[in-house]
Each structure stands twice: as C-alpha cells, then as structure tokens.
C-alpha cells in the first residue's frame, strides 16, 4: 500500500519559552525534525507533508535542503486533530496508509515504524496507535482499554484520578487508513479542558463505529519520548549521545568517559582511536583509526586521518588533517585548512584556508592564512602571513624546504622560494628566490658600557 507521511510541527512549543520553533531545537547536532525525517525516510513514503505554524519561514528555510516536502500552514493552531485536517487538500485523491508523526518525538526507530505499518496493514485497521508503558506517564495521553482492546485515549488534563494511574501512554504516532479518515476527524469536537481538537479522540469515534483500532506497544519507551521542555530536551540529548557512544565503543573506539564525550550522530570514528574526557565531535566529522583526541578538543565537520594526535583545547572547523599529523595544544584550524601527513601544528597557531605540506612544522604562535606551504617547511615562532591589506586578501606561497625565522611578517602576495631562508624578525615584502637568505631587520648596534653609564647618571642627580 502507498504510505503518505504527515509530520505535525505547528504547535507553539510554549513550554520551551523560545523564540525558535520547537522542532528546530537540536539534539546531537540535528534539529528535532531532522531526526524525525531521517527515521521516516527509511519507509520511503510516497509523499511527505509537514504542518507548520507561525515562524513557518524559519522552518522551511531550515529544511531547504530537502526536496519533495509539502508544507501546509495551520493558523491558528487549534489542536492536533485540526492540524491533521489542514492536510486534507494536500492529500486529496490519495489512498493507502497515512503515517502521522510528531515533530517533537525524535527518537523513534525505523524498526518501530516498520512494525507500525505491518501491524496496521495486516489487521486492516482504521487506526493504529503506538503506545508505551512508562514509569512516569505525567503529561501524556493515557490508553484506556476495555479488556485487550483500546477503547479511547484520555489526555492528562481531562483524566480522572483513576485514569491518571494508567501507565500506558499515547506516543502521538499513528497509522491511519486514508479512506474515510478526514470525515471522521471532522466529527471531533473541542469539548475538553484545553478547548482544542484532540486527534486521540478519533480512537473512541472509530471504536464506537465498530472500526478496527490496533496498538503497537514499544518495548523501549525511550523511543517515543516527546520533547516539550528544555529539561526533556537535555534528557533526550543524553539518551541519544549514550546510544552513539555505545555504538562507537562496540566498533572499537575507546571512550575514557562516555558521560562527557559529545559525539553527534553524523560523526564516524575509526577503531583504536581514543577519546579523552570532554571532547566534542560535531556535524559530519570523520576521524580515522588509531587517533588520540585529548580533552577540550572541539572538532566540527572535519576530516581527520589515521594516527593523528589532537592535543588539549584545539578547535578544528571544516578542515582536513592527514595521517600521523599532530595538532595542538591550543591550535585553531579554521575553514579549508589542509594539514598534510606528518605535519605539526603547535601551541597558539591559527590556520585559515592554508595548506601545510607533509612534514612541515608550525610549532608556536603563528597566523597562517591564505597560504600554500610546501613540504618540510619550518615556520618559526611568531610568524604571521599578512594576508589582508584592509581591502582584499592575498596569497602567500612558501615552497618546499624553506625556513622562516621567528617573528617574521610575510606581506602577501609573496613567495618564499624552495629551500630559501628568512632571517628572524624580517618583514618580507618581495619574493625570496629559491636558496636565498632574506634579511630585512635593521643592523644591530651594541653600545658598550651603556648600562653602567645610565646607573651612574641616575645616582648623580
Ligand atoms: C500529544 C497527544 C498526547 C500524547 C503526546 C505524545 C493530543 C491532544 N495529545 O500531546 O495524547 O501522549 O502528544 O507526545 O494530540 N501540533 C500542531 N498543531 C496544533 C497542536 C499541536 O501541529 O494545533 C503539533 C505540535 O507541534 C507537536 C504535536 O502536534 O509536534 C503534538 O502537540 P503537543 O502540543 O506537543 O501535544 P502533547 O500535549 O504533547
Ligand atoms: Ca508533545
């Protein structure tokens, strides 16, 4: 049967107390709704419709990278049943199964989604509800059963004291037969504590008509945790990160303190790499085998080779580091930096759009921006590429085997030829030919006996 996906994401998210739409808050580096879309993609829906509310523009902008999404604006937001009704025109003429997901329930697994579809279609149900049995059901709709059968769902605010004891909850995730669905939803009334149109009321309506309503109860209730508050956001983040670190450890990564390793879902790490406490690996970062990443490192959208050592407190953003290189401590690799094999970037060194060739070293206190640096080059402490003249950026080229003495300024555009030397403290404004020595610092004068004369003058006064 065709599967059509609807994701509800129009709610105000009042309890988040945020200027940002709730479903754009992030877990493990990804907005909540991206987690939902990633799970839903595994069942290959024929169509995907997202119900959005105010700040609709923020949401569509955030999802601009996805193709084939249909947006429906629900304004005002009168409840989950009302939200589903707004998709009726978008789904006109469709048949099959409608899968309804919540944008604020991000941990659902593809396996559960598949079970939901299978159970629903095998039973020929009008509706199938995903439920869970939880320790603390507070805030969720409760599943009221008569015998084995689900009879209705009652919201927290409308539940009697006895009903509040029920620990089986509604996940807000459903499968519906599209045929007759919208007519049935239209008959839902807003007669409840919140004066909203509750989609869960559909269960009682279908059951009274004698239609088949099924349930799928997940064994791990974590899967269907909904996020309504910042506390819940943090709790779910914790669970998602624990899952990720457990996966990495199963694949041969040593994580010294999983509680403080922040590894986004999209990150890959090779076997025998060691993550020390307090590392942050973000976005699409790829880390090779046998690396060692020390505390305080933040690595984002970077590509790190094998056996690389990243010492404490480095920031590596959108950069590449090849095999056997060593970075830090306190190094900053900015966008499009490319550190080649065996190279060494040390303390307080910043790279931007710079290639540091194989075996080259910039060990201390340097700024290397818009530079192409060859192999086995030595960059002395305090070297600065002056790449910006206040109007435009220019390139510095340092060829293989060159030696740049400490405290030199290389005023771009400029080229230091192969094997050339730059004397310490030079300001280099012109190209240095291969094999030459360039010195620009003034000649040194020594004034013999100057200190003694100065002291004598002072005491004489
Ligand atoms: C809902 C269910 C509850 C269930 C819980 C699971 C209802 C009435 N209650 O409660 O039984 O246990 O989810 O997490 O459905 N939304 C809209 N438009 C609206 C209202 C909500 O698009 O007018 C969206 C929200 O953005 C959200 C989802 O629907 O993604 C659920 O809404 P929310 O207000 O969070 O419902 P809950 O109170 O959590
Ligand atoms: Ca919710």
XYZ file of C-alpha atoms and ligand atoms in Angstrom:
501
model
C 0.000 0.000 0.000
C 1.112 3.586 -0.583
C 2.405 5.330 2.508
C 1.856 9.049 2.923
C 3.681 10.781 5.709
C 2.375 13.704 7.761
C 4.527 15.394 10.402
C 2.884 17.747 12.888
C 5.112 20.691 13.701
C 2.830 23.694 14.055
C 2.462 23.760 17.823
C 3.742 26.892 19.544
C 6.005 24.912 21.828
C 5.006 27.313 24.604
C 6.741 25.262 27.278
C 10.122 25.721 25.565
C 9.931 29.502 26.212
C 11.818 30.037 22.981
C 11.857 32.449 20.059
C 12.759 29.482 17.866
C 10.235 26.860 16.653
C 10.425 23.833 18.955
C 11.240 21.338 16.211
C 14.367 23.357 15.286
C 15.932 22.848 18.705
C 18.829 20.467 18.340
C 19.660 17.041 19.638
C 23.097 15.609 18.869
C 23.688 18.481 16.452
C 20.493 17.989 14.412
C 17.131 19.763 14.695
C 14.421 17.525 16.176
C 12.560 17.443 12.871
C 15.658 16.152 11.034
C 15.716 13.135 13.341
C 12.056 12.505 12.510
C 12.640 12.904 8.747
C 15.652 10.569 8.861
C 13.606 7.840 10.533
C 10.650 8.354 8.167
C 12.882 8.180 5.075
C 13.566 4.507 5.822
C 9.995 3.554 4.860
C 10.093 5.512 1.573
C 6.811 7.451 1.820
C 5.058 8.440 -1.429
C 4.564 11.948 -0.083
C 5.637 13.968 2.944
C 3.508 16.795 4.291
C 4.637 18.977 7.182
C 2.117 21.031 9.130
C 3.743 24.276 10.173
C 2.565 27.281 12.155
C 3.968 30.659 12.999
C 7.665 31.159 12.172
C 6.877 28.964 9.179
C 9.639 30.755 7.274
C 12.310 29.660 9.767
C 11.214 26.082 9.382
C 11.062 25.996 5.589
C 14.470 27.720 5.450
C 15.968 25.153 7.829
C 14.602 22.312 5.666
C 15.516 23.893 2.314
C 17.989 21.059 1.637
C 15.150 18.518 1.477
C 13.263 18.017 -1.763
C 9.675 16.949 -2.285
C 8.309 18.210 1.029
C 4.842 19.758 1.034
C 4.188 22.432 3.637
C 0.745 23.202 4.973
C 0.238 26.187 7.243
C -2.087 25.738 10.206
C -3.171 29.111 11.517
C -4.429 29.392 14.217
C -3.350 26.157 15.918
C -6.456 24.582 17.366
C -5.089 21.166 18.267
C -3.703 18.005 16.715
C -6.975 16.982 15.010
C -7.260 20.440 13.488
C -3.635 20.144 12.366
C -4.358 16.892 10.532
C -7.460 18.460 8.896
C -5.283 21.129 7.282
C -3.569 18.411 5.220
C -6.831 17.268 3.601
C -6.381 19.314 0.389
C -2.746 18.206 0.063
C -3.772 14.550 0.325
C -6.877 14.784 -1.904
C -7.194 11.747 -4.141
C -4.587 9.759 -2.195
C -5.265 6.294 -0.839
C -3.413 3.839 1.320
C -1.887 4.479 4.718
C -1.260 7.831 6.363
C 1.580 7.753 8.868
C 1.331 10.565 11.359
C 4.481 11.542 13.240
C 5.150 14.336 15.696
C 7.987 16.729 15.009
C 8.814 16.695 18.732
C 9.276 12.910 19.101
C 12.785 12.439 17.686
C 13.968 9.020 18.869
C 11.549 6.739 17.075
C 13.404 3.861 15.393
C 12.884 2.648 11.807
C 12.099 -0.826 13.227
C 9.125 0.514 15.183
C 7.881 2.448 12.195
C 8.033 -0.726 10.097
C 6.187 -2.686 12.814
C 3.532 0.040 12.900
C 2.974 -0.190 9.138
C 2.932 -4.005 9.148
C 0.544 -4.308 12.113
C -1.770 -1.682 10.682
C -1.954 -3.158 7.198
C -2.163 -6.804 8.325
C -5.065 -6.008 10.677
C -6.812 -3.877 8.045
C -7.191 -1.307 10.815
C -8.772 2.127 10.514
C -6.200 3.417 13.005
C -3.150 2.017 14.792
C -1.611 3.797 17.756
C 1.956 3.433 19.010
C 1.930 3.165 22.808
C 4.435 2.580 25.585
C 4.337 1.651 29.236
C 6.286 4.178 31.278
C 7.251 4.796 34.901
C 6.021 8.368 34.895
C 3.107 8.937 32.500
C 2.552 12.539 33.617
C 1.630 14.855 30.753
C 0.863 12.123 28.210
C -2.480 10.909 26.926
C -3.437 7.621 28.640
C -4.560 4.489 26.805
C -7.887 3.317 28.229
C -8.593 -0.330 27.384
C -11.674 -2.486 27.767
C -10.243 -5.965 28.066
C -7.436 -6.248 25.500
C -8.985 -3.657 23.224
C -8.097 0.009 23.169
C -11.293 1.962 23.893
C -10.134 5.568 23.907
C -7.336 7.936 24.823
C -7.716 10.484 27.578
C -5.431 13.489 27.960
C -3.700 14.234 31.270
C -5.808 17.344 31.852
C -9.105 15.541 31.239
C -8.268 12.277 33.029
C -9.977 11.147 36.219
C -7.748 10.255 39.192
C -8.127 6.546 38.289
C -7.262 7.178 34.643
C -4.159 9.090 35.728
C -2.895 5.863 37.327
C -2.700 4.261 33.860
C 0.925 3.901 32.799
C 0.262 3.036 29.159
C 0.629 6.250 27.165
C -0.077 7.544 23.671
C 3.109 8.307 21.707
C 1.319 10.653 19.297
C 2.439 8.387 16.436
C -0.245 6.702 14.387
C -1.077 4.911 11.168
C -4.464 5.644 9.591
C -6.354 4.254 6.630
C -6.754 7.345 4.446
C -10.193 6.265 3.270
C -12.815 7.960 5.482
C -10.151 9.483 7.731
C -10.854 13.163 7.164
C -14.626 12.718 7.522
C -14.082 11.009 10.866
C -11.594 13.662 12.057
C -14.110 16.362 11.110
C -16.508 14.939 13.696
C -14.052 15.514 16.580
C -15.284 18.226 18.978
C -13.229 20.533 21.156
C -15.041 19.580 24.348
C -12.158 19.261 26.767
C -10.006 21.098 29.302
C -7.927 22.842 26.624
C -10.777 23.600 24.197
C -8.669 22.015 21.467
C -9.452 19.475 18.762
C -7.701 16.336 20.026
C -6.685 13.794 17.417
C -6.585 10.974 20.026
C -10.406 11.360 20.262
C -10.529 9.578 16.916
C -9.899 6.283 18.712
C -13.208 6.436 20.609
C -15.049 7.577 17.474
C -13.729 4.642 15.434
C -14.337 2.132 18.223
C -17.964 3.302 18.638
C -18.444 2.742 14.910
C -17.006 -0.739 15.268
C -13.927 0.054 13.164
C -10.693 -1.780 13.908
C -8.215 0.133 16.072
C -4.882 -1.567 16.752
C -1.979 -0.722 19.038
C 1.759 -1.303 18.808
C 3.473 -1.130 22.194
C 7.190 -0.355 22.049
C 9.395 -2.272 24.459
C 11.792 0.623 24.992
C 9.768 3.664 25.999
C 12.737 5.986 25.352
C 11.857 5.766 21.669
C 8.683 7.734 21.998
C 9.770 10.393 24.471
C 8.264 13.702 23.419
C 10.056 16.984 23.954
C 8.011 19.794 25.440
C 10.541 21.462 27.777
C 14.271 22.221 27.897
C 14.667 19.630 30.647
C 13.213 16.999 28.316
C 15.459 18.265 25.520
C 18.521 17.690 27.706
C 17.264 14.290 28.877
C 16.688 13.078 25.306
C 20.063 14.508 24.179
C 21.696 12.442 26.898
C 19.986 9.264 25.676
C 20.882 9.919 22.011
C 24.522 10.602 22.944
C 24.684 7.475 25.107
C 23.426 5.470 22.140
C 26.111 6.987 19.909
C 28.989 6.416 22.320
C 27.821 2.829 22.923
C 27.834 2.246 19.139
C 31.343 3.685 18.800
C 32.683 1.589 21.664
C 31.126 -1.512 20.109
C 33.057 -0.624 16.944
C 36.390 -0.465 18.767
C 36.710 3.160 19.874
C 37.984 3.802 23.414
C 35.973 6.478 25.190
C 37.523 7.221 28.551
C 34.454 8.966 29.928
C 31.302 8.413 27.866
C 29.425 10.835 30.131
C 31.456 13.797 28.842
C 32.085 12.762 25.239
C 29.782 14.790 22.968
C 29.623 12.944 19.678
C 26.957 13.966 17.152
C 25.009 11.260 15.375
C 26.609 12.023 11.991
C 30.213 11.531 13.196
C 32.327 8.473 12.347
C 35.376 7.365 14.338
C 37.800 4.571 13.396
C 38.819 1.661 15.617
C 41.550 2.113 18.230
C 41.037 5.824 18.393
C 40.993 7.120 21.966
C 38.651 9.897 23.023
C 39.669 11.553 26.275
C 37.083 13.173 28.594
C 35.317 16.312 27.408
C 35.775 16.096 23.659
C 33.195 17.476 21.259
C 32.937 15.848 17.821
C 30.309 17.552 15.732
C 28.475 17.584 12.424
C 29.873 15.369 9.667
C 33.289 14.871 11.256
C 35.218 11.783 10.182
C 38.081 10.571 12.382
C 40.390 7.752 11.290
C 41.905 4.841 13.159
C 44.412 4.944 15.999
C 43.985 8.647 16.703
C 44.119 10.243 20.114
C 41.830 13.182 20.810
C 42.554 14.944 24.080
C 40.272 16.812 26.456
C 38.726 20.070 25.405
C 39.074 19.486 21.662
C 36.148 20.692 19.528
C 36.141 19.172 16.062
C 33.360 20.152 13.674
C 32.777 18.985 10.071
C 36.438 17.992 9.843
C 38.204 15.088 8.195
C 40.969 13.620 10.358
C 43.202 10.818 9.036
C 44.756 7.857 10.871
C 47.067 8.070 13.915
C 46.528 11.802 14.281
C 47.095 13.309 17.716
C 44.944 16.264 18.689
C 46.204 17.691 21.970
C 44.118 19.602 24.507
C 41.864 22.524 23.656
C 42.115 22.589 19.889
C 39.317 23.952 17.706
C 39.155 22.320 14.273
C 36.365 23.529 11.999
C 35.731 22.371 8.458
C 39.387 21.378 7.982
C 41.378 18.346 6.855
C 44.216 16.736 8.796
C 46.138 13.868 7.165
C 47.681 10.733 8.699
C 50.236 10.993 11.511
C 49.897 14.741 11.954
C 49.917 16.306 15.404
C 47.822 19.315 16.354
C 47.909 21.477 19.458
C 47.601 22.046 22.284
C 45.589 25.237 21.760
C 45.638 25.237 17.963
C 42.863 26.655 15.773
C 42.306 25.166 12.323
C 39.705 27.218 10.510
C 37.766 26.624 7.302
C 39.579 24.934 4.432
C 42.771 24.337 6.336
C 44.587 21.311 4.984
C 47.299 19.842 7.181
C 49.174 17.133 5.311
C 50.754 13.898 6.566
C 53.226 14.121 9.450
C 52.847 17.875 9.727
C 52.875 19.537 13.123
C 50.747 22.479 14.246
C 51.611 23.550 17.770
C 50.604 25.930 20.546
C 48.601 29.021 19.666
C 48.840 28.540 15.925
C 45.901 29.577 13.731
C 45.428 28.333 10.164
C 42.843 29.601 7.682
C 42.493 28.431 4.059
C 46.045 27.183 4.292
C 47.819 24.060 3.111
C 50.592 22.962 5.459
C 52.608 20.424 3.452
C 53.747 16.976 4.523
C 56.287 17.008 7.352
C 56.103 20.791 7.765
C 56.047 22.404 11.196
C 54.458 25.479 12.697
C 55.072 24.769 16.334
C 54.375 28.011 18.152
C 52.415 31.265 17.953
C 51.710 31.763 14.261
C 48.954 33.013 11.951
C 48.958 31.324 8.574
C 46.098 32.497 6.360
C 45.552 32.083 2.593
C 48.898 30.323 2.338
C 50.216 27.362 0.388
C 53.103 25.863 2.292
C 55.135 23.041 0.759
C 56.767 20.006 2.326
C 59.305 20.030 5.171
C 58.965 23.746 5.735
C 59.780 25.216 9.142
C 57.642 28.115 10.275
C 59.308 29.869 13.208
C 57.512 31.071 16.330
C 55.590 34.271 15.804
C 55.394 34.092 12.002
C 52.491 36.000 10.518
C 51.138 35.959 6.985
C 49.817 39.479 6.467
C 47.096 38.362 4.071
C 44.739 41.328 4.396
C 45.513 44.908 3.400
C 42.180 46.253 4.581
C 40.552 45.773 1.184
C 41.405 42.368 -0.186
C 43.019 39.068 0.769
C 46.238 37.882 -0.906
C 48.135 34.619 -1.121
C 51.432 33.581 0.426
C 53.398 30.718 -1.128
C 56.199 29.021 0.806
C 57.958 26.346 -1.230
C 59.386 23.001 -0.109
C 62.147 23.011 2.473
C 62.008 26.744 3.195
C 62.888 28.021 6.668
C 61.056 31.043 8.040
C 62.810 32.501 11.088
C 60.870 33.529 14.158
C 58.902 36.753 14.325
C 58.695 37.276 10.583
C 55.912 39.019 8.735
C 55.226 37.814 5.215
C 53.317 40.555 3.407
C 51.120 38.914 0.777
C 51.133 38.436 -2.125
C 54.600 36.997 -1.718
C 56.518 33.805 -2.468
C 59.379 32.256 -0.493
C 61.287 30.020 -2.931
C 62.345 26.440 -2.483
C 64.851 25.934 0.348
C 65.116 29.700 0.998
C 65.758 31.161 4.451
C 64.060 34.144 6.014
C 66.091 35.663 8.836
C 64.358 36.133 12.183
C 62.417 39.333 12.613
C 62.144 40.040 8.875
C 59.355 41.897 7.155
C 59.174 40.274 3.732
C 57.554 42.419 1.047
C 59.258 40.962 -2.009
C 59.619 37.421 -3.297
C 62.599 35.467 -1.956
C 64.346 33.402 -4.659
C 64.964 29.680 -4.111
C 68.027 29.046 -1.992
C 68.453 32.709 -0.938
C 68.619 34.213 2.560
C 66.370 37.226 3.091
C 67.008 39.566 5.987
C 65.163 42.815 6.472
C 65.704 43.599 10.128
C 67.901 46.653 10.772
C 71.572 46.214 11.600
C 72.179 45.653 15.291
C 74.191 48.237 17.285
C 75.753 47.418 20.678
C 76.535 50.389 22.924
C 79.288 49.109 25.213
C 79.051 50.084 28.900
C 75.640 51.739 28.395
C 74.019 50.188 31.491
C 76.719 51.305 33.882
C 76.646 54.872 32.468
C 72.875 55.051 32.876
C 73.045 53.951 36.526
C 75.806 56.466 37.261
C 73.797 59.335 35.746
C 70.745 58.425 37.833
C 72.628 58.283 41.182
C 74.473 61.513 40.316
C 71.205 63.502 40.315
C 0.094 14.833 22.340
C -1.139 13.927 22.462
C -0.938 13.003 23.666
C 0.359 12.238 23.534
C 1.545 13.165 23.291
C 2.778 12.371 22.936
C -3.018 15.265 21.668
C -4.198 16.066 22.050
N -2.309 14.747 22.662
O 0.132 15.659 23.497
O -2.025 12.076 23.750
O 0.581 11.458 24.712
O 1.269 14.059 22.189
O 3.917 13.172 22.794
O -2.749 15.073 20.490
N 0.641 20.426 16.871
C 0.253 21.081 15.710
N -0.847 21.877 15.742
C -1.586 22.048 16.879
C -1.167 21.386 18.047
C -0.061 20.576 18.017
O 0.880 20.933 14.667
O -2.574 22.785 16.807
C 1.840 19.561 16.811
C 2.939 20.017 17.743
O 3.854 20.880 17.066
C 3.609 18.708 18.114
C 2.498 17.686 18.043
O 1.472 18.279 17.258
O 4.614 18.344 17.176
C 1.938 17.333 19.417
O 1.442 18.510 20.039
P 1.700 18.821 21.570
O 1.019 20.110 21.903
O 3.122 18.698 21.897
O 0.843 17.656 22.229
P 1.086 16.965 23.633
O 0.497 17.819 24.701
O 2.490 16.556 23.773
Ca 4.378 16.986 22.662
